[in-house]
Tab-separated table of C-alpha atoms (C1' of nucleotides) in Angstrom:
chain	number	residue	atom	x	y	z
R	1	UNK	CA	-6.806	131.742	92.863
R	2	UNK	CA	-6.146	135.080	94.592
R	3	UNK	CA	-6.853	137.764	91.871
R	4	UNK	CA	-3.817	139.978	92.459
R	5	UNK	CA	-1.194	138.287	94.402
R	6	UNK	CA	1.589	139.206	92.099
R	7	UNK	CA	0.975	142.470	92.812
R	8	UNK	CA	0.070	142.378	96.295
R	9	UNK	CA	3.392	140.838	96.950
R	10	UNK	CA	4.987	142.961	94.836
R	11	UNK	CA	3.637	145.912	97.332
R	12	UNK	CA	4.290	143.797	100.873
R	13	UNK	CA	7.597	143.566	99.184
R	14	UNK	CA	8.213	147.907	98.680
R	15	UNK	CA	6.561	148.207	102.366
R	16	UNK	CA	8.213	145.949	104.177
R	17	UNK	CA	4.797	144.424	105.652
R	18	UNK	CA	1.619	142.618	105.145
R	19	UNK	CA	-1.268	144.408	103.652
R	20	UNK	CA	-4.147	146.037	105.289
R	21	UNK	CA	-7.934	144.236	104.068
R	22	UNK	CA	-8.498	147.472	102.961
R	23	UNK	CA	-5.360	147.890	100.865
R	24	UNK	CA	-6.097	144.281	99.297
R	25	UNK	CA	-9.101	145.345	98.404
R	26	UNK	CA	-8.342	148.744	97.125
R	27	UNK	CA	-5.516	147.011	94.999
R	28	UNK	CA	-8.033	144.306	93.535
R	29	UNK	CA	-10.644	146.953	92.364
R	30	UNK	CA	-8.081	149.146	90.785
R	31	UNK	CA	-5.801	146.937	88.744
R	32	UNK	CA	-6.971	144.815	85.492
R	33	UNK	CA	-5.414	141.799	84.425
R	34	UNK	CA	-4.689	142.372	80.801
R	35	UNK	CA	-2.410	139.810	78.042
R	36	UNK	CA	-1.056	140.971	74.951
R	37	UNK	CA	-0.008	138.982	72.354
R	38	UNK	CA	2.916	139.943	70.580
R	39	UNK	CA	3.525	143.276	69.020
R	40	UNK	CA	0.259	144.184	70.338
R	41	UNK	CA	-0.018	147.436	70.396
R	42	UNK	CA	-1.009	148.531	73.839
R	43	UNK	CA	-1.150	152.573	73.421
R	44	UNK	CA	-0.314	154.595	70.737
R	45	UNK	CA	1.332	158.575	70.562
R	46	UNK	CA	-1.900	160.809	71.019
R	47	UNK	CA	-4.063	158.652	73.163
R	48	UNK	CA	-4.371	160.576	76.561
R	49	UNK	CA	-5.235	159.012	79.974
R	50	UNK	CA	-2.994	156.156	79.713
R	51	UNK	CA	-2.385	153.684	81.754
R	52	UNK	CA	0.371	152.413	84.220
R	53	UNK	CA	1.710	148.680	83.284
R	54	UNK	CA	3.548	146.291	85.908
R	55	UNK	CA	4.672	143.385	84.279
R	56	UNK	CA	4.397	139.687	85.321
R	57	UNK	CA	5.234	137.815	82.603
R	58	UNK	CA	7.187	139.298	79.068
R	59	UNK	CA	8.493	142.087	77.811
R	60	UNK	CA	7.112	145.343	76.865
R	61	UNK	CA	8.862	148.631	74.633
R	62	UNK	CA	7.694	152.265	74.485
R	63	UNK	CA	8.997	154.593	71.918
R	64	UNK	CA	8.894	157.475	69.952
R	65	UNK	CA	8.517	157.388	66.314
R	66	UNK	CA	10.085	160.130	64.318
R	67	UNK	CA	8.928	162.312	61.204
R	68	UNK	CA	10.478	160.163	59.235
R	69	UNK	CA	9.143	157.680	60.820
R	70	UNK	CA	11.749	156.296	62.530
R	71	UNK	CA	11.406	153.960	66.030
R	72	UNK	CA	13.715	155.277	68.827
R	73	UNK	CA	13.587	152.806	72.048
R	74	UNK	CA	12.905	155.172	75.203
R	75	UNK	CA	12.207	152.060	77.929
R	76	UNK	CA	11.803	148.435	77.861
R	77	UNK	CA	10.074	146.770	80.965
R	78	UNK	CA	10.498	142.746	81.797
R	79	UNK	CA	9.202	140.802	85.069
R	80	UNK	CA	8.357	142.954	87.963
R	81	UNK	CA	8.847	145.982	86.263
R	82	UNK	CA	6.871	149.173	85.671
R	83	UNK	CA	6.490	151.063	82.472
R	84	UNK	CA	4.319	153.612	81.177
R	85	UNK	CA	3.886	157.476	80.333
R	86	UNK	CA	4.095	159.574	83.446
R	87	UNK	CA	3.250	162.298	81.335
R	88	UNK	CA	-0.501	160.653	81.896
R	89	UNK	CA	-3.535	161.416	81.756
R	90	UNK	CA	-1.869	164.541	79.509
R	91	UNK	CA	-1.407	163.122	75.585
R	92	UNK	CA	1.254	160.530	75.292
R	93	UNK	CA	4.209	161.100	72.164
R	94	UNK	CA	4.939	157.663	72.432
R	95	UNK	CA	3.818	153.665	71.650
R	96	UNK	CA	4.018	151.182	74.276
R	97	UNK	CA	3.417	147.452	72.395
R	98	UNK	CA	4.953	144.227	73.771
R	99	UNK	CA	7.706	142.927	71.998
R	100	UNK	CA	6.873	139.191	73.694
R	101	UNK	CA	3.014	137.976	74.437
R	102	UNK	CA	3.220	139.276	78.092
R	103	UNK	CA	0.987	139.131	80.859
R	104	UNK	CA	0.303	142.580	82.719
R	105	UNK	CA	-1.095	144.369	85.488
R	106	UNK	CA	-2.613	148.120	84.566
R	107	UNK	CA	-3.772	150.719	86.862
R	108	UNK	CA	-4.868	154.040	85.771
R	109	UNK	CA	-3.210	157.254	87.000
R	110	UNK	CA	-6.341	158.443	89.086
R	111	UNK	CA	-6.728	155.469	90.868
R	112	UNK	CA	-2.269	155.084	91.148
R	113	UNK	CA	-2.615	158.527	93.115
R	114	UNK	CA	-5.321	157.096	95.327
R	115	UNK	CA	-2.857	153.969	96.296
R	116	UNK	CA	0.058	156.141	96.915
R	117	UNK	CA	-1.174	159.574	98.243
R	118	UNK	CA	1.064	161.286	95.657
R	119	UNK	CA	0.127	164.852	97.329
R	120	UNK	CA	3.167	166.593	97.934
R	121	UNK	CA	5.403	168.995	96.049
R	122	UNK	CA	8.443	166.632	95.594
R	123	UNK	CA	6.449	164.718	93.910
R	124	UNK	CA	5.417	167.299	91.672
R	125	UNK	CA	9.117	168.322	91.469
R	126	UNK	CA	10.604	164.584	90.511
R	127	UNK	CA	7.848	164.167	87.807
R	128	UNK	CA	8.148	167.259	86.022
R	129	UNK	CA	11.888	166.256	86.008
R	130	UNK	CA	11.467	163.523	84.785
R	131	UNK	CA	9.004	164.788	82.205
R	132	UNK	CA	11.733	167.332	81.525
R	133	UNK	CA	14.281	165.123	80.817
R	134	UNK	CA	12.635	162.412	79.169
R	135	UNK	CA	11.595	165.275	76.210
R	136	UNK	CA	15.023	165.857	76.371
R	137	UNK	CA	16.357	162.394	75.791
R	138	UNK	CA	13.936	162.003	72.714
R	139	UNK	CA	15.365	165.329	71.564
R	140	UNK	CA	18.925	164.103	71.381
R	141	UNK	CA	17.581	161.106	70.243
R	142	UNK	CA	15.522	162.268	67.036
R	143	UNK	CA	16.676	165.721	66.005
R	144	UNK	CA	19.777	166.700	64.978
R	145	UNK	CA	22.177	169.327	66.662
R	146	UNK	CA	20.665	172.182	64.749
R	147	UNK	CA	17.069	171.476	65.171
R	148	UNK	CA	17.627	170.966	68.964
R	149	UNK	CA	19.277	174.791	68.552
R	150	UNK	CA	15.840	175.594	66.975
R	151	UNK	CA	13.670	174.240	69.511
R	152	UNK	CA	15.783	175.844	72.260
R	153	UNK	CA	15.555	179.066	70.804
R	154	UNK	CA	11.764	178.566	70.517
R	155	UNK	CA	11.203	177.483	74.308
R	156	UNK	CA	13.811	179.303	75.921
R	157	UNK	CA	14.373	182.290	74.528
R	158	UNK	CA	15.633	183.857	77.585
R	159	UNK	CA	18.163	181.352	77.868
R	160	UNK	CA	20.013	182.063	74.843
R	161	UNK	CA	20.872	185.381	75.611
R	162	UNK	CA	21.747	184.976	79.292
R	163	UNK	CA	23.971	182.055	78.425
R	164	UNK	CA	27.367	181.917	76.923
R	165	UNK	CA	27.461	179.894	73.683
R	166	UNK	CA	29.490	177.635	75.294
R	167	UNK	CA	27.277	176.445	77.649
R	168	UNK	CA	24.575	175.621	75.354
R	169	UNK	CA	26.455	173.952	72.805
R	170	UNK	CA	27.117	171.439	76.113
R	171	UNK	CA	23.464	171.496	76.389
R	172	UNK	CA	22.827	170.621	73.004
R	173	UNK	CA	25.245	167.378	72.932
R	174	UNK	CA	27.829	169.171	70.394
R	175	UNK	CA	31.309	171.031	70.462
R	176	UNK	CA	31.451	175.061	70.355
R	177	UNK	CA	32.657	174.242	66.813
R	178	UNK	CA	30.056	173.147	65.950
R	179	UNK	CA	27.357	175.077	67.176
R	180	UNK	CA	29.310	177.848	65.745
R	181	UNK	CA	28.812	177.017	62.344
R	182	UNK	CA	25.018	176.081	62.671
R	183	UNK	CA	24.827	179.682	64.424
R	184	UNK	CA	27.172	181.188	60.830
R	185	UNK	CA	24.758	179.069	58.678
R	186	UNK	CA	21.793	180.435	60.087
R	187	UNK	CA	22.484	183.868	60.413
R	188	UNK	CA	23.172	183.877	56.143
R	189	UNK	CA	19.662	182.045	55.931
R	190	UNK	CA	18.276	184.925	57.899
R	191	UNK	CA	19.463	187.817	55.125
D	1	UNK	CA	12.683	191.262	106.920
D	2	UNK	CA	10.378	187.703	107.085
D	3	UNK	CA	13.599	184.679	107.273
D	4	UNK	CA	12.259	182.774	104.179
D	5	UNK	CA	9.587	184.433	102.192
D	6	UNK	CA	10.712	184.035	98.936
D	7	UNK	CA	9.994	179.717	100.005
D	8	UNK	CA	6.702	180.297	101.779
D	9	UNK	CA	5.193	182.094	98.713
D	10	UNK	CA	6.528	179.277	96.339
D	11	UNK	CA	4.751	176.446	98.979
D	12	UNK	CA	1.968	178.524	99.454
D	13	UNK	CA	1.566	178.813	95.567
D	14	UNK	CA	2.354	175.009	95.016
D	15	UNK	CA	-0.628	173.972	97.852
D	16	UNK	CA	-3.136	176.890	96.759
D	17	UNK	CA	-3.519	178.011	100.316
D	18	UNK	CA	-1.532	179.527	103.082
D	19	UNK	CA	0.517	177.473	105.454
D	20	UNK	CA	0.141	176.761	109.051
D	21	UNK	CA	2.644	178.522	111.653
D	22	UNK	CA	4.296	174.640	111.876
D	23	UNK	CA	4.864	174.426	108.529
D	24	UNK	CA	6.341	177.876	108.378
D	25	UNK	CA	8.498	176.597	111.230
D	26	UNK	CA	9.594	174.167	109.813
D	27	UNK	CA	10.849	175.500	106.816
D	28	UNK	CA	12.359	178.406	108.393
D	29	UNK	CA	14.504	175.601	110.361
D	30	UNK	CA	14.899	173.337	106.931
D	31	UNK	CA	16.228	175.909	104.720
D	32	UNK	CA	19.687	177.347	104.556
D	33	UNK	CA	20.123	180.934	102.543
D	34	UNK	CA	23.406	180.945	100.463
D	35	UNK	CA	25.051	183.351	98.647
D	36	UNK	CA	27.163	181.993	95.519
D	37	UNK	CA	29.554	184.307	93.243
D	38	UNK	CA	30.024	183.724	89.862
D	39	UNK	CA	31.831	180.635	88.981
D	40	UNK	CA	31.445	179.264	92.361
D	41	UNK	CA	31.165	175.336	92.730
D	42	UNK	CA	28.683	174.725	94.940
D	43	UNK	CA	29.133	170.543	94.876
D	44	UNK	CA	31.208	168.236	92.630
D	45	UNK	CA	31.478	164.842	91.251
D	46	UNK	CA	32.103	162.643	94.091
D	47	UNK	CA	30.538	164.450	97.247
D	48	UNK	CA	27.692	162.474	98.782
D	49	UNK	CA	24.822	164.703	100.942
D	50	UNK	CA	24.114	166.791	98.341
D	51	UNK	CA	21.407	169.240	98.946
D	52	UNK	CA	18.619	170.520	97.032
D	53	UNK	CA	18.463	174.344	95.574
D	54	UNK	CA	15.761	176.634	94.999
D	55	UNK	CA	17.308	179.617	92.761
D	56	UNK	CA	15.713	183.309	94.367
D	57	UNK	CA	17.848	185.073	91.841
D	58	UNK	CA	20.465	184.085	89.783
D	59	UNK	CA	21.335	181.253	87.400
D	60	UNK	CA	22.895	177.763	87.899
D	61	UNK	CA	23.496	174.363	86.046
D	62	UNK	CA	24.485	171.230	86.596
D	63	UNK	CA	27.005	168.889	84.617
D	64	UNK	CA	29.307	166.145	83.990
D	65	UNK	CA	32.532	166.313	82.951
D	66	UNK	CA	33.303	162.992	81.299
D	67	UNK	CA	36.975	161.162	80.631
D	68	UNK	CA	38.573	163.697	78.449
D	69	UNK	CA	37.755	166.339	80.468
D	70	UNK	CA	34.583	167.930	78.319
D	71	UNK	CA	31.744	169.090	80.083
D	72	UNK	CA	28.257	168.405	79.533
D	73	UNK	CA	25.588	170.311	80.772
D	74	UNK	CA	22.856	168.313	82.218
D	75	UNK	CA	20.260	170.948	83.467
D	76	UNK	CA	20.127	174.919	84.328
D	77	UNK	CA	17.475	177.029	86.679
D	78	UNK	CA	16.944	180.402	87.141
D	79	UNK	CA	14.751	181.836	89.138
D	80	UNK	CA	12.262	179.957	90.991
D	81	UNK	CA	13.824	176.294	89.614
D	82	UNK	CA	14.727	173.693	91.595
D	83	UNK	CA	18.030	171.889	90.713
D	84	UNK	CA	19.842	169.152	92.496
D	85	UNK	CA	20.511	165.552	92.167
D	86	UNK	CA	17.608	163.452	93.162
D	87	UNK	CA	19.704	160.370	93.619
D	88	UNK	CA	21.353	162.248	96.838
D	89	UNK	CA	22.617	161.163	99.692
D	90	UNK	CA	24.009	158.955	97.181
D	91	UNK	CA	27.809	160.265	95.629
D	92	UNK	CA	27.226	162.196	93.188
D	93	UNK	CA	28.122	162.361	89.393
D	94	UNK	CA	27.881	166.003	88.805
D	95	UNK	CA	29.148	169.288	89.372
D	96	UNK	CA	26.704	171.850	90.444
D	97	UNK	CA	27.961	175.499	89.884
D	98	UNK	CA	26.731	179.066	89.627
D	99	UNK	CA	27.127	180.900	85.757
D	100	UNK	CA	25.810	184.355	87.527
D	101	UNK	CA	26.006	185.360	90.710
D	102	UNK	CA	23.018	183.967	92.810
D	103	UNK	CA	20.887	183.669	95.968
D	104	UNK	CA	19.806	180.157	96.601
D	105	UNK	CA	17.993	178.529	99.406
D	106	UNK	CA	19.085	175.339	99.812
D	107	UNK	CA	17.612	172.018	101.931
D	108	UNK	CA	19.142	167.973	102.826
D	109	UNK	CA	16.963	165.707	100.947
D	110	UNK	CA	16.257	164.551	104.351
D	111	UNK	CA	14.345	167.344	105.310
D	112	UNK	CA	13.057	167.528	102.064
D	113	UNK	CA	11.256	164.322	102.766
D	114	UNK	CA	10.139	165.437	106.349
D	115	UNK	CA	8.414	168.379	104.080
D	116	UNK	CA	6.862	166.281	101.481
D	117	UNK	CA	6.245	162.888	103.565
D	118	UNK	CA	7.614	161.036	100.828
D	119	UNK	CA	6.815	157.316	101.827
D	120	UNK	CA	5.074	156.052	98.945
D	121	UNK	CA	5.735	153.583	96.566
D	122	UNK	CA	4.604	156.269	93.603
D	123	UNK	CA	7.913	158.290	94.861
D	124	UNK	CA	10.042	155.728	94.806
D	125	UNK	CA	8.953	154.685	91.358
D	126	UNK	CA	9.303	158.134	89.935
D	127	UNK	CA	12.294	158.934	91.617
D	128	UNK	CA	14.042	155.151	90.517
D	129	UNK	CA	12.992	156.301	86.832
D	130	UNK	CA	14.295	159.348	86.644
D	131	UNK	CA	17.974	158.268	87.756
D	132	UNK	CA	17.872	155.833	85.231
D	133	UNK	CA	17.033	157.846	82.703
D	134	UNK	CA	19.357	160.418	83.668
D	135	UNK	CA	22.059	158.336	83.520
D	136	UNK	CA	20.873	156.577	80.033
D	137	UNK	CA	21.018	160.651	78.604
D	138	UNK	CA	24.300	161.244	80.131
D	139	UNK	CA	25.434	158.025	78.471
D	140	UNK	CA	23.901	159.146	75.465
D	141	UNK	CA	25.939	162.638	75.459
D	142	UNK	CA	28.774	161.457	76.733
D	143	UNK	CA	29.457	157.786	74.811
D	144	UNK	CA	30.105	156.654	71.264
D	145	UNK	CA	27.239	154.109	70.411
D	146	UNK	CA	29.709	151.368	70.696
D	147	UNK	CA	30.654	152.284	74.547
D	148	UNK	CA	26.799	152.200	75.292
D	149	UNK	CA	26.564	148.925	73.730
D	150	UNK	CA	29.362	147.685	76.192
D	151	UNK	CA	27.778	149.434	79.134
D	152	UNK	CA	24.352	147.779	78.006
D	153	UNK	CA	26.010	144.059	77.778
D	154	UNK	CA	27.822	144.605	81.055
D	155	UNK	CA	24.436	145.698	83.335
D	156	UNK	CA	22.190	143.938	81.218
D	157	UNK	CA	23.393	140.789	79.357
D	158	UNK	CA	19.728	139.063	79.480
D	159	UNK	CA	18.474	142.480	77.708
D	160	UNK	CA	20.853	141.585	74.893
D	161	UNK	CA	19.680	137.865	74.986
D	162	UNK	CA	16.084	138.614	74.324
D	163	UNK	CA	16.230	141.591	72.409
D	164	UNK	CA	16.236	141.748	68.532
D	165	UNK	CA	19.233	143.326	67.718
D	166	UNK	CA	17.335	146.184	65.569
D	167	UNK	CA	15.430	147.051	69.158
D	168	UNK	CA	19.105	147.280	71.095
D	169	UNK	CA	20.231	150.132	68.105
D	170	UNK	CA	17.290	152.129	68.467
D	171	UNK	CA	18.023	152.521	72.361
D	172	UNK	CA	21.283	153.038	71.555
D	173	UNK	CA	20.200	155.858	69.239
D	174	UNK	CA	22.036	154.431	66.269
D	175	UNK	CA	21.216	152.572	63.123
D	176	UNK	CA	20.974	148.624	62.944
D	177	UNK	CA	23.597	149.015	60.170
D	178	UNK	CA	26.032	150.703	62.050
D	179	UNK	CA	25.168	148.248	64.910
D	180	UNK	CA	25.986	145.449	63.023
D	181	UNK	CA	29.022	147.121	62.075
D	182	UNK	CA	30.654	147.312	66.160
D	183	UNK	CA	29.149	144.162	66.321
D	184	UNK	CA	31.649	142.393	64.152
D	185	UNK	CA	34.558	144.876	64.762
D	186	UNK	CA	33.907	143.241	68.588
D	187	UNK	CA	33.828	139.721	66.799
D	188	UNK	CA	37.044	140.227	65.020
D	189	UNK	CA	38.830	141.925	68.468
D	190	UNK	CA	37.773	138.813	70.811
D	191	UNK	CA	39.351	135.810	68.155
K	1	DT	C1'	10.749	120.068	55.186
K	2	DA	C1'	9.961	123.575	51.940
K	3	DT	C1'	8.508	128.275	51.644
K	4	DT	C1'	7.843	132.783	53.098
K	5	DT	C1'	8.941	136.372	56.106
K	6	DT	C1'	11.867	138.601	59.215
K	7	DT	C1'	16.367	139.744	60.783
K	8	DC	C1'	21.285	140.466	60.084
K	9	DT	C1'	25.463	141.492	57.351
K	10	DT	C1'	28.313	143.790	54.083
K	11	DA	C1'	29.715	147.455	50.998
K	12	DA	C1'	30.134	152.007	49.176
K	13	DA	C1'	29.077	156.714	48.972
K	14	DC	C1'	27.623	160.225	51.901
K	15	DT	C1'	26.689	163.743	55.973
K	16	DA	C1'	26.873	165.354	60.722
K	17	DG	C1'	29.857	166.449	63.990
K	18	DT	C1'	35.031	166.586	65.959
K	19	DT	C1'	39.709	168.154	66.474
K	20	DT	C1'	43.337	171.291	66.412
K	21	DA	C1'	45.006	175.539	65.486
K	22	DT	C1'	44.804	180.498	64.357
K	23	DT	C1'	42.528	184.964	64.273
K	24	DT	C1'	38.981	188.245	65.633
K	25	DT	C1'	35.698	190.055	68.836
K	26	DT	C1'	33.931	190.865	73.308
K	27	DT	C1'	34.322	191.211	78.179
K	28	DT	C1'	36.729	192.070	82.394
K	29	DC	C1'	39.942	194.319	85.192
K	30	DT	C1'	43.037	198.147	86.754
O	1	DA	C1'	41.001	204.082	78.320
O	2	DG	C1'	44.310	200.420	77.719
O	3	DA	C1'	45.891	195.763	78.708
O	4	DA	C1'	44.782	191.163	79.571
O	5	DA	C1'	41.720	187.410	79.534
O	6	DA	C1'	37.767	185.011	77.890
O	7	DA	C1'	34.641	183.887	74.237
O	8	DA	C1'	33.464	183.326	69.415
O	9	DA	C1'	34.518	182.590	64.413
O	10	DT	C1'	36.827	180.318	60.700
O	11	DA	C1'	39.378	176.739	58.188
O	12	DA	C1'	40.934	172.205	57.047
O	13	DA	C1'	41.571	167.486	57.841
O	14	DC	C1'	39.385	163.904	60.163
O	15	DT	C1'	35.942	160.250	62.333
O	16	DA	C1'	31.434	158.516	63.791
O	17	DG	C1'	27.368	157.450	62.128
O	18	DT	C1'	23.694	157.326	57.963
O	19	DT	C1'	21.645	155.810	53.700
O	20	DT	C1'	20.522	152.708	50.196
O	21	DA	C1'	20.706	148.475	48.341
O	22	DA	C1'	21.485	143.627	47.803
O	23	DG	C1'	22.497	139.117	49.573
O	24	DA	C1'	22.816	135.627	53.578
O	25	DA	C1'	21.069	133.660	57.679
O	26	DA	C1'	17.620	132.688	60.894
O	27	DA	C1'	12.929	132.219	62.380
O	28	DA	C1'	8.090	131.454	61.630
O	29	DT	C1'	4.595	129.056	59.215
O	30	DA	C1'	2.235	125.851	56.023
DNA sequence: TATTTTTCTTAAACTAGTTTATTTTTTTCT
DNA sequence: AGAAAAAAATAAACTAGTTTAAGAAAAATA
């Protein structure tokens, strides 16, 4: 009948100790018990402030759909694990939906900062990484070679001319070839 | 003539307000400045300890250079980046080398944490996803879609259990046609 | 258990990207 | 400035992965 022991123990677990009364309590007024049924869908690309999801029974999925409307998987999250848009509260490009009916625990981003005193520039540092490279997976996912060149040139101008073409064809996932012709094909677009 | 004042005025920009003597200490003792000529490898694929670098001036990247010998570039900063792999003191899968000359100050992860007093369960979280997904992207460059799938049933065979096959090809980044297709070419191999 | 819906397979024609090799252009070094 | 080395372009034959479509198998539902 406790109202959060799967994730209580799921935190005495990560600290290596019992939990503070305080702590409990802070944990109990923060989290919601939520259950999806199947392909519920649990956020969609374009809502902002969404939630963070820790899992105690199923299986959930966030991905990206492309223009053409495409589904590429980014996560998936089972028992006892975490998923969610660290992007948060910032608009999310992605769906989150569970693929089983799952049982979950949420916890906004505010209130996951208050648990975990996220105050400090490595923090910072790991999650714009990891913001960084997540765009970058979907990239390589979605788009093709060329319109990854495209996007480059857009956001990182700078880049392209202090780098040697061979560098950012490694970048961009394709051979020197390659990027070689897109570059040819482009330049008699441009005429 | 100030030791580290290119790192003070980043901190001091990152916490909005100017640090305490201590602090200054502190970083003045944390932080090594290095000097790297062009070309120079500053730490490769199998060295454990890695550090982290700021970039003062210059340009770097970091890569991995898969089975046949092709490189694949995972990151780059210029000035005022960060780069580094966040799974250190773990080995290391990359290379980490300078494309221009550059001035770097670098820091252990160890003192990086004494800096950031990074004991929360937020951190680890972050940090945990960000590995993974910067391995799944280096799979991604790296592999054909039929090595991922191997990797995939190798670390995670219950994945494959419960997962619609249509949901495993969209992580994989590939079709459920062409799926299906290295699904039976594996059928035919194992008789 | 029969029916409908969802998922998986197969085939064939196609496109994005690779490989290897050769030539041209640009950069670096003395 | 001239020679040598590194980077970029081009071509041609190839392979990995896509698209569309139709049928087979499996799962969900009445």
């Amino acid at each position: 009948m406790e109202k959060c022991s799967t994730i209580i123990s799921y935190y005495e677990h990560i600290y290596n100790r019992k939990l503070t009364d305080w702590e409990r309590k802070l944990i109990e007024e923060s989290f919601q018990r939520q259950v999806f049924k199947k392909k519920e869908i649990i956020f969609r690309s374009g809502d902002s402030n969404t939630r963070h999801y820790f899992v105690e029974k199923g299986l959930l999925r966030m991905y990206v759909i492309d223009a053409s409307g495409k589904e590429f998987n980014i996560l998936f999250a089972r028992e006892n694990q975490w998923i969610g848009d660290l992007s948060t509260p910032a608009t999310t490009a992605f769906f989150l939906d569970a693929i089983e009916k799952s049982v979950v625990y949420s916890i906004s981003d505010e209130n996951m900062n208050l648990l975990t005193n996220n105050f400090s520039t490595f923090v910072r540092y790991i999650k714009k990484s990891y913001i960084f490279l997540q765009r970058r997976l979907v990239s390589i996912l979605t788009n093709t070679a060329e319109e990854n060149y495209e996007e480059l040139v857009r956001i990182h101008p700078e880049l392209i001319q202090r780098l040697p073409q061979y560098h950012i064809s490694s970048y961009l996932g394709v051979t020197p070839v390659f990027l070689s012709k897109i570059l040819s094909k482009r330049a008699r677009k441009k005429e």
